[in-house]
Every structure is written in C-alpha cells, then in structure tokens.
CSV table of C-alpha atoms in Angstrom, one decimal:
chain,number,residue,atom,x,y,z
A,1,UNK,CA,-23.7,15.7,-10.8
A,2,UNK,CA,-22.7,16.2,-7.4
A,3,UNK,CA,-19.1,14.4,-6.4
A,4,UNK,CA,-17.9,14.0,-2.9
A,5,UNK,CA,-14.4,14.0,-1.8
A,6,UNK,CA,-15.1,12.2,1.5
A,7,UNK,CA,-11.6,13.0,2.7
A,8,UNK,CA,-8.8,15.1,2.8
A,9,UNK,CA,-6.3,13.5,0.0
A,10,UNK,CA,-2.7,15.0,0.8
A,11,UNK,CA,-2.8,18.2,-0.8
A,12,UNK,CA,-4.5,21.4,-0.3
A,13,UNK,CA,-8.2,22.1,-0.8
A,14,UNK,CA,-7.4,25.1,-2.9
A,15,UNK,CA,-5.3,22.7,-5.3
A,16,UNK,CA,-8.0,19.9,-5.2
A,17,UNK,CA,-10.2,21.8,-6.3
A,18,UNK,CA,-8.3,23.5,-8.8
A,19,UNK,CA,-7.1,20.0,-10.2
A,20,UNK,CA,-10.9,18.9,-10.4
A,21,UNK,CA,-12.3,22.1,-11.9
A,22,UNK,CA,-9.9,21.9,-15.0
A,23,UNK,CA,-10.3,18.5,-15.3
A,24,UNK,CA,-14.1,18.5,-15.4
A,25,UNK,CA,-14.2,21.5,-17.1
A,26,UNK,CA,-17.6,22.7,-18.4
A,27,UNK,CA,-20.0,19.7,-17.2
A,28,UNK,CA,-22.1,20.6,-14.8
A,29,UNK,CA,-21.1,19.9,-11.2
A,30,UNK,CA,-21.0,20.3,-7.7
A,31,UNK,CA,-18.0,19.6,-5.6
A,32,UNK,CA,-18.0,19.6,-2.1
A,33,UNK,CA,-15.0,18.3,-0.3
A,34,UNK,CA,-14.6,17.6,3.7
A,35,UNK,CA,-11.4,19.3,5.9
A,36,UNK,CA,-10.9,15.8,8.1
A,37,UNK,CA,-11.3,12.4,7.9
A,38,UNK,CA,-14.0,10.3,9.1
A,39,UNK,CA,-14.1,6.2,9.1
A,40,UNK,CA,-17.6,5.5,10.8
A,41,UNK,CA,-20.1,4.7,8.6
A,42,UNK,CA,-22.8,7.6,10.0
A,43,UNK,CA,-20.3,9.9,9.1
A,44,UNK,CA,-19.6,8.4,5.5
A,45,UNK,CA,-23.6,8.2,4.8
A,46,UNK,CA,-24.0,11.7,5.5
A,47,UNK,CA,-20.8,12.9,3.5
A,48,UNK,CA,-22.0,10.7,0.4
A,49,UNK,CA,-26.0,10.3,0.7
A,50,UNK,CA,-26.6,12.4,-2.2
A,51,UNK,CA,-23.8,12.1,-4.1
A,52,UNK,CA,-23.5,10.6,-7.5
A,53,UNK,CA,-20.0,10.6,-7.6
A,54,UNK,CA,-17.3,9.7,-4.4
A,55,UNK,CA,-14.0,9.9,-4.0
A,56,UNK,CA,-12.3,7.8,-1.3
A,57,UNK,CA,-9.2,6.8,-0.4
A,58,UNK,CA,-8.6,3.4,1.6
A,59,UNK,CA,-11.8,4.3,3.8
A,60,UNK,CA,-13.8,1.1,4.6
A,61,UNK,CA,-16.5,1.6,2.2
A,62,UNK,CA,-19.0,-1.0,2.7
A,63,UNK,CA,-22.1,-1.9,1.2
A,64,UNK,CA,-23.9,-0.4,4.8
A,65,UNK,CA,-23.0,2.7,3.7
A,66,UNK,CA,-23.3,2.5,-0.4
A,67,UNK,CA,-26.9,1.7,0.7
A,68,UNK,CA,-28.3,4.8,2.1
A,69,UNK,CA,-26.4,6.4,-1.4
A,70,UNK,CA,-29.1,6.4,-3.7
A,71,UNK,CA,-28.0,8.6,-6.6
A,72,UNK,CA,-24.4,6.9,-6.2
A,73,UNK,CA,-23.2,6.0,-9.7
A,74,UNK,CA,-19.1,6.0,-9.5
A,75,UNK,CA,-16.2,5.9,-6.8
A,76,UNK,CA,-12.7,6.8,-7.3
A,77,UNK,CA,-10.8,5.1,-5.1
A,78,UNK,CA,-7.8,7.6,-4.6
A,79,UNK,CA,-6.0,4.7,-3.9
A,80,UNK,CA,-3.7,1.6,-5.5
A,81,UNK,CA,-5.8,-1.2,-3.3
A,82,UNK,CA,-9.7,-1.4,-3.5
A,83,UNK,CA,-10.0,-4.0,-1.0
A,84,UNK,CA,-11.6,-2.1,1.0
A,85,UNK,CA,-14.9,-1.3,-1.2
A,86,UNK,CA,-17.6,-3.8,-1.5
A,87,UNK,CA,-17.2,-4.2,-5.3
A,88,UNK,CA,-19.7,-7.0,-5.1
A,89,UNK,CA,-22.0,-4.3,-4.1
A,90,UNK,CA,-20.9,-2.4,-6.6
A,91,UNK,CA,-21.1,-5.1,-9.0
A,92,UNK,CA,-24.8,-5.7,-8.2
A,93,UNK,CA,-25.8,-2.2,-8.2
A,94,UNK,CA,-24.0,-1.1,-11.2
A,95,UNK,CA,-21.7,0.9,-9.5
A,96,UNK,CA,-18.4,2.0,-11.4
A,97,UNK,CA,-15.3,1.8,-9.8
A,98,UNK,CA,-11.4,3.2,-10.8
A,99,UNK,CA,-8.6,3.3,-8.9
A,100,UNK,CA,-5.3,5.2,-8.7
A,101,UNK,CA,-2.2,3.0,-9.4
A,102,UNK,CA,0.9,4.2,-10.0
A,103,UNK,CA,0.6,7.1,-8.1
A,104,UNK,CA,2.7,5.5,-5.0
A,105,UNK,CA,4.9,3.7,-6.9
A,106,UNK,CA,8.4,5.9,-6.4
A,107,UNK,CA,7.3,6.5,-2.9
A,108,UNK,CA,7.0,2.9,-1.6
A,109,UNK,CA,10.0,2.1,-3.3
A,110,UNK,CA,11.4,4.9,-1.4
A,111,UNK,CA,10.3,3.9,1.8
A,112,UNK,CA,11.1,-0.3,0.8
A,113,UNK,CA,14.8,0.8,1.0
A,114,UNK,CA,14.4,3.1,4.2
A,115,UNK,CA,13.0,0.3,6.2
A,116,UNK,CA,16.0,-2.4,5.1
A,117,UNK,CA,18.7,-0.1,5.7
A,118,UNK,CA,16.9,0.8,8.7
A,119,UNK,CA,16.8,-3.2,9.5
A,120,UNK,CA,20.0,-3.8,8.2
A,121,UNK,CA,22.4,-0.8,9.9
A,122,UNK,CA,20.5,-0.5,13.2
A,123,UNK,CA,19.4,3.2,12.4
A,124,UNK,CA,16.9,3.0,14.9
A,125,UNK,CA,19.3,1.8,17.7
A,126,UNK,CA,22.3,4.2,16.7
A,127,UNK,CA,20.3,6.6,17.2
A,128,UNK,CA,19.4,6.0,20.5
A,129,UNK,CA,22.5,5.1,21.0
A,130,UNK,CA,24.7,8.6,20.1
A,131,UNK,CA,21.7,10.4,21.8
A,132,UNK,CA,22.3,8.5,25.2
A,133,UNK,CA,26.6,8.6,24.9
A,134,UNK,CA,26.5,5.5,23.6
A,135,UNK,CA,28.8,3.4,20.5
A,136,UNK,CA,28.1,1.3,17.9
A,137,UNK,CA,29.0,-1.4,19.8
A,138,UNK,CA,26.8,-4.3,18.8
A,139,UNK,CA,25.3,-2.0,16.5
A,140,UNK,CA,27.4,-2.4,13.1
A,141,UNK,CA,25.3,-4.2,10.2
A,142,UNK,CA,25.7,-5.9,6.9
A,143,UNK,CA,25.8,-4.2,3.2
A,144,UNK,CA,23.4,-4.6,0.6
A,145,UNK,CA,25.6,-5.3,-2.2
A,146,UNK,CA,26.1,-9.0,-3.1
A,147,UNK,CA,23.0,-9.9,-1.1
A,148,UNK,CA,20.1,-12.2,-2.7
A,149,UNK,CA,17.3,-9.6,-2.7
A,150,UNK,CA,14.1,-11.6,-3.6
A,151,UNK,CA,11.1,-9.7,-4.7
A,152,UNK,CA,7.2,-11.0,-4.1
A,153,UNK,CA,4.9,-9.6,-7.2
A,154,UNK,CA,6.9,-7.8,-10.4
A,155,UNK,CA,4.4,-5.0,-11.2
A,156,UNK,CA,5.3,-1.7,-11.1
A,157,UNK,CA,6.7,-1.5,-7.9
A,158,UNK,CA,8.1,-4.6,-7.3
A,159,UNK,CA,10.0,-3.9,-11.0
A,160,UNK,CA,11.4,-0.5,-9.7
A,161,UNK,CA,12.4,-1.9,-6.1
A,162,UNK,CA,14.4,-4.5,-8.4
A,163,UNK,CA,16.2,-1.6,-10.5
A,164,UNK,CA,17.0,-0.5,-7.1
A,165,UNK,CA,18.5,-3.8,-6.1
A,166,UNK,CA,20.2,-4.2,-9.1
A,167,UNK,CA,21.6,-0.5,-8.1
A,168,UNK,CA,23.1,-1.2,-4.6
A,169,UNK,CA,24.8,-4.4,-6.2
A,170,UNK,CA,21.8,-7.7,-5.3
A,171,UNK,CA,21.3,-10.3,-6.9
A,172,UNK,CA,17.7,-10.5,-7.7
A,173,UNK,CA,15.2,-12.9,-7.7
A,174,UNK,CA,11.6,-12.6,-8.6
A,175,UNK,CA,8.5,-14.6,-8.1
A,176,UNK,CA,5.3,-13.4,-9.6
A,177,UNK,CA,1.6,-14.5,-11.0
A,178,UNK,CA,3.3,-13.1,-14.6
A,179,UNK,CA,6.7,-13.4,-15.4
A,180,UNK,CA,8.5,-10.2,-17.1
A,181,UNK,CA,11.8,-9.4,-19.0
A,182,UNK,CA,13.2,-7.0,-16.8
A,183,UNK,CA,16.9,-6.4,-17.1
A,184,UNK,CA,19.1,-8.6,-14.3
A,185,UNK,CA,15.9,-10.1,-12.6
A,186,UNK,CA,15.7,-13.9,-12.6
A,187,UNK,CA,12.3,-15.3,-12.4
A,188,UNK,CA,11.7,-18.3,-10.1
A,189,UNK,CA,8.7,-20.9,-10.3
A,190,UNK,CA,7.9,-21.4,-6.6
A,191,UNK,CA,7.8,-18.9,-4.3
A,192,UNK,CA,9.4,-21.4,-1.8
A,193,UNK,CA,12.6,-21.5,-3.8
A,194,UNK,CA,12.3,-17.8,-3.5
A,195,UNK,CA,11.9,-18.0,0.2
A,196,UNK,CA,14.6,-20.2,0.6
A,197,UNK,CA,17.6,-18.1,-1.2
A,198,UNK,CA,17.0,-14.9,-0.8
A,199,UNK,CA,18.7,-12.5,2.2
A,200,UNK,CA,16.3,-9.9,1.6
A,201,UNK,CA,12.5,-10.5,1.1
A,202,UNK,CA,10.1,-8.0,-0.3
A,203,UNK,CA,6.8,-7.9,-0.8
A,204,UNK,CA,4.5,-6.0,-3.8
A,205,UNK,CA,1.7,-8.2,-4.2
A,206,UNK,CA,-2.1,-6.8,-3.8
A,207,UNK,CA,-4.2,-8.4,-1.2
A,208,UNK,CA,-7.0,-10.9,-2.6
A,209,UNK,CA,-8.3,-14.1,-1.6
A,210,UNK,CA,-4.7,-15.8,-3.0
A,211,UNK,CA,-2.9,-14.0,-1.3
A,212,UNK,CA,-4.0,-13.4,2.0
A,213,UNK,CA,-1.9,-15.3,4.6
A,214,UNK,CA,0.9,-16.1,1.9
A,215,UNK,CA,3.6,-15.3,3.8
A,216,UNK,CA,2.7,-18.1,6.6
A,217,UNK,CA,4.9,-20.1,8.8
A,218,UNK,CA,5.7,-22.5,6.3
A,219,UNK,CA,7.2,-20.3,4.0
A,220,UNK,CA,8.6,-18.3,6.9
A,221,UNK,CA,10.3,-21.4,8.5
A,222,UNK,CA,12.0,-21.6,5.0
A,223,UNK,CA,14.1,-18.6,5.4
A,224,UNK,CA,17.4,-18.1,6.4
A,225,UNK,CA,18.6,-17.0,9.6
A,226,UNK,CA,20.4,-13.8,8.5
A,227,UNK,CA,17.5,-13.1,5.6
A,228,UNK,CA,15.2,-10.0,6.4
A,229,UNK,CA,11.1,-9.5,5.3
A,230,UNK,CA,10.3,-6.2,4.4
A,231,UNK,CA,6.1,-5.8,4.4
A,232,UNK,CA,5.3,-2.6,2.3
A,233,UNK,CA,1.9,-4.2,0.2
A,234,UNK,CA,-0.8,-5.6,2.6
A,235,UNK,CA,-0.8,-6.2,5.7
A,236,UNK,CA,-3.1,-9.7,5.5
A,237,UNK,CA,-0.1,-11.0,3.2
A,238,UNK,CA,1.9,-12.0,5.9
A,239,UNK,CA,1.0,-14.0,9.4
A,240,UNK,CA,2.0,-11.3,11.7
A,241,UNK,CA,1.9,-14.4,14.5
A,242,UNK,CA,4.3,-16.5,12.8
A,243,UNK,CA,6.6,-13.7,11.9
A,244,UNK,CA,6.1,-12.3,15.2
A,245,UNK,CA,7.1,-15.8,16.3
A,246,UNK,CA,9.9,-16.5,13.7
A,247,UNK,CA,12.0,-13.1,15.1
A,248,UNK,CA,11.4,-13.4,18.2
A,249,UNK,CA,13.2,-16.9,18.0
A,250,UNK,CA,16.0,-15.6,16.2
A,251,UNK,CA,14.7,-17.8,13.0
A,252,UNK,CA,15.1,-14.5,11.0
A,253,UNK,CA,17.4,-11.6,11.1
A,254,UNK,CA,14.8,-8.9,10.9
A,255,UNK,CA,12.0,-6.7,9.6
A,256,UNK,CA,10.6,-3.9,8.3
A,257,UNK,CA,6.8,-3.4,8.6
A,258,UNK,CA,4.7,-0.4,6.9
A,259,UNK,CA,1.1,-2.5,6.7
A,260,UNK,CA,-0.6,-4.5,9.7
A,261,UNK,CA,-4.1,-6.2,9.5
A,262,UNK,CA,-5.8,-2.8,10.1
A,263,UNK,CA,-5.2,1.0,9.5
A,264,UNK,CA,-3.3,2.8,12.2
A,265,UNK,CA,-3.2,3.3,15.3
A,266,UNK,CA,-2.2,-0.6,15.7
A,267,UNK,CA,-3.3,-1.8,18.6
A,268,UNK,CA,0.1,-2.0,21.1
A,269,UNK,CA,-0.3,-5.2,21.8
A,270,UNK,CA,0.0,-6.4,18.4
A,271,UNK,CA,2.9,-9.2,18.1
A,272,UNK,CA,5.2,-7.7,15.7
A,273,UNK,CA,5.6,-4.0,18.3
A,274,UNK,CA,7.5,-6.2,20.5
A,275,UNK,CA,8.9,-8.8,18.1
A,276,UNK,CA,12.8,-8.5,18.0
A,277,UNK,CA,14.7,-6.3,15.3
A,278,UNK,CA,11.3,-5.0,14.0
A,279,UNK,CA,11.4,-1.4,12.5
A,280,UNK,CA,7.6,-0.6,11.9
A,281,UNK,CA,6.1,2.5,10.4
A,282,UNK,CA,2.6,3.5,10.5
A,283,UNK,CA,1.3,2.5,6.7
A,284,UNK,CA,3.2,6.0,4.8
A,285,UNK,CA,5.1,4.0,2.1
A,286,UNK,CA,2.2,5.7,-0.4
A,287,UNK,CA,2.2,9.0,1.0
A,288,UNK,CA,4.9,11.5,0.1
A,289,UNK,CA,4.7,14.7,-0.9
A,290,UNK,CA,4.7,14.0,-4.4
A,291,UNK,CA,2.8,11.0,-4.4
A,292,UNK,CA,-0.1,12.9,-2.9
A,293,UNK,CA,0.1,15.5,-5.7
A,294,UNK,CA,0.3,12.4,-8.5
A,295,UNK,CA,-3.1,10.7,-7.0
A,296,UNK,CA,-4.9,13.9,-7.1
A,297,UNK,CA,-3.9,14.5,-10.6
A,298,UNK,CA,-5.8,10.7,-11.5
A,299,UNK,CA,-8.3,11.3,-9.3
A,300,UNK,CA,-9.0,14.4,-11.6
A,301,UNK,CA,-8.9,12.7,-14.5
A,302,UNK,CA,-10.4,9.8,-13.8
A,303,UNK,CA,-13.6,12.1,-12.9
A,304,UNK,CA,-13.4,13.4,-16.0
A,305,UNK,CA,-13.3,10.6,-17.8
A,306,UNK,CA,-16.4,9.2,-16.2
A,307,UNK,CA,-18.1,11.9,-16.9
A,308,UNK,CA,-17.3,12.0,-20.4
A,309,UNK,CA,-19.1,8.9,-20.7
A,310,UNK,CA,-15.3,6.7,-21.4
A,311,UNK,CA,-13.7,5.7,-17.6
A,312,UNK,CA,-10.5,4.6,-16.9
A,313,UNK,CA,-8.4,2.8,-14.6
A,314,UNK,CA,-11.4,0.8,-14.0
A,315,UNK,CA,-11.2,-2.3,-11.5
C-alpha cells in the first residue's frame, strides 16, 4: 500500500513519520510525504496518482483530481470539516473516508476567547495606541462576566467554549440540532430567541447544506446593539455582506472573524477587512502547537486502523 501525505501537517517530517511507522507497524507500506503545500489540482494528481491511501488536510479535493487516482482506496482528512472532499465521489467510487475531530478542540476554544476579548477590550487599538504615545481614551471596554454568552452548535467545542463562559461569570445559552445536559447551559428552541438575548454570539456548527448562510440578515438584524459575533466554524455560516453591513451601521457592537468563504489570503476587498470593530485572523483557531501534534496522532491511527481492515472516525 502506498499512502500519501499530500501536505505538510504542523509537525516535523521526522515525527510524521515516526507517528505513522509505529502506528502501521508491520503491514507493508510505502510512505512518501511532500515538504510544502500545494492546492492546484495538477499538483494534487501527481502527489496522489498512485496512491492507495491520502492524507489531506482541508485541501480542495475534488472529484477532478480523485479521478486520475486509480488505486485510491481511503483519505484521511487530517482535518475536523470534510467539506471540502467530494464524498459523493467518494460515495460512488467506494472510497473511504475518516476525519480528525477533536483534535482542534482546546485550540479553537483558545482562540474563541482571544478574539472576544480582543473585540471586547480593544487589544488591537491599545496597542496601536501605546505604540504611537497614545491613551486609552475611547479605548476602555466591557467585561465578560454577567454577559449573555450564546453558543451556536453544543458539540465538543461549543460544550468547552461554554465551560469557559460559565468560567468568566456568563450566562449561557445554547442552541443546537441535539440538546445536552451540560452543567449551567440553558438550551433554547429557536435560534432566533438565541439571537435576540445573547451579548456574545459564537459559533461551532459544521458547514452543510443547513447551515450555510444561517447567520443571515434576519437573524443578524435580531441582535442587540452592544452584542458581539464571534465566527470560529465556517466561514459560509455567516453572510459576510450582511454582517459587513450590520457593523458598519453600528447595528452590532463587533466581531471576531477566524473563517471567511475561502482559505487565506482573503481577498482585501472582502467586506468584513474594512467593516467597523472587526478583529480578523487568518483561519488558525485549529492550529496550535499541540493541536498539530494531536491530529497527527489520529491521522496515525486512523491509517492503521484502515489497514487493519476495522476504520474509524469514519464520515
């Protein structure tokens, strides 16, 4: 079996390798893995051609490519969203597919926090500020605690950012497609009511067909003036227009972007780069140091697994 690592995932090629090796142990296998990372689809044919295993991470992987991959027979998607892989290609062709959740989940939780307190103290501006002999004149923010934090999607992220919440003394509110028991987390039925109460808005949903566009004018117009949307799922999820719109209006306090339409570089003309009180970072909620270390881990064993004739974390 030959498997291709088609990119770099985070962590060295020496430990890659190392993680893979153990994991696959003595089946017999080839591994070849790539130094940089390549989106066009020549590039992905001739990396995965004759591979009967790939490893990709939130690469475009299209049914173009899977095409001119005749011996392909699994992907690991080192990644929580598959979105981007045709799985009704895969679905025709027999193709099995796992992915990598839970790897990201402290790390976007992480990063959910940085950007509201970012939003929410003016870090961006005070910096600029002290670093040009400036104050915090029209600079000082609000406090978390005794805010309405309202949380799109309670799986494993969206129940940690809660625990977090609950930390830093919120409130919080919860709409999802599955309700939980989670301690100090009150579920509501309509996302609208959660739109409507809420002062912070966070979103941990994946990105299908439902919710694509979810976040939409409507449900914007429903929020409060001082109430801040923090994007760290998919970018699709939200209207970037209508948001764009909504700050720029002063309709909403604020908000903190990791996840646009498409992967970085966002194009500089995109509406929310020069929407008001917008602190936007270039899709790294997944990818700290650890996190990186956690996926490659699955992606080991999720290798393994296939080849032992019993997958897991299929999608």
């Amino acid at each position: 079996m030959k498997i291709s690592v088609v990119e770099p995932l985070g962590i060295s090629d020496e430990q890659l390798r190392g993680l893979i090796g153990d994991a696959v142990g003595d089946f017999d296998v080839e591994l070849v893995t790539y130094p940089d990372r390549k989106e066009d689809e020549a590039s992905l044919i001739e990396r995965s051609k004759d591979a009967d295993i790939v490893v990709v991470s939130n690469i475009k992987y299209s049914a173009a490519v899977m095409q001119e991959c005749p011996n392909l027979k699994y992907i690991c998607v080192a990644f929580t969203g598959y979105d981007h892989v045709d799985m009704a290609y895969c679905r025709e062709h027999g193709i099995t597919v796992s992915n990598c959740a839970g790897y990201s989940t402290v790390a976007v939780a992480d990063l959910t926090f940085g950007l509201l307190l970012a939003v929410y103290r003016n870090i961006v501006a005070c910096d600029k500020a002290v670093r040009c002999g400036g104050t915090k004149a029209g600079l000082v923010g609000p406090e978390l605690e005794g805010k309405t934090f309202g949380i799109v999607g309670a799986g494993a992220i969206g129940s940690r950012v809660a625990r977090i919440a609950n930390a830093f003394g919120c409130k919080v509110l919860a709409y999802s497609r599955t309700k939980k028991d989670l301690p100090d987390v009150t579920f509501v039925d309509t996302i609208e009511e959660l739109m409507s109460a809420c002062d912070v808005i966070s979103l941990h949903v994946p990105q299908t067909p439902e919710t694509t566009g979810l976040i939409n004018a409507e449900r914007i117009a429903l929020m409060k003036p001082t109430a801040v949307l923090i994007n760290c799922a998919r970018g699709p999820v939200v209207d970037s227009a209508a948001l764009a719109d909504a700050l720029n209006e002063g309709r909403i306090a604020g908000a903190g972007i990791d996840v646009f339409e498409t992967e970085p570089p966002i194009a500089t003309d995109h509406p929310l780069l020069s929407a008001k009180n917008v602190v936007a970072t270039p899709h790294v909620a997944f990818a700290s140091n650890e996190a990186m270390y956690k996926r490659a881990v699955i992606v080991a064993d999720n290798v393994a697994a296939y080849l032992a004739g019993a997958p897991i974390n299929l999608v």
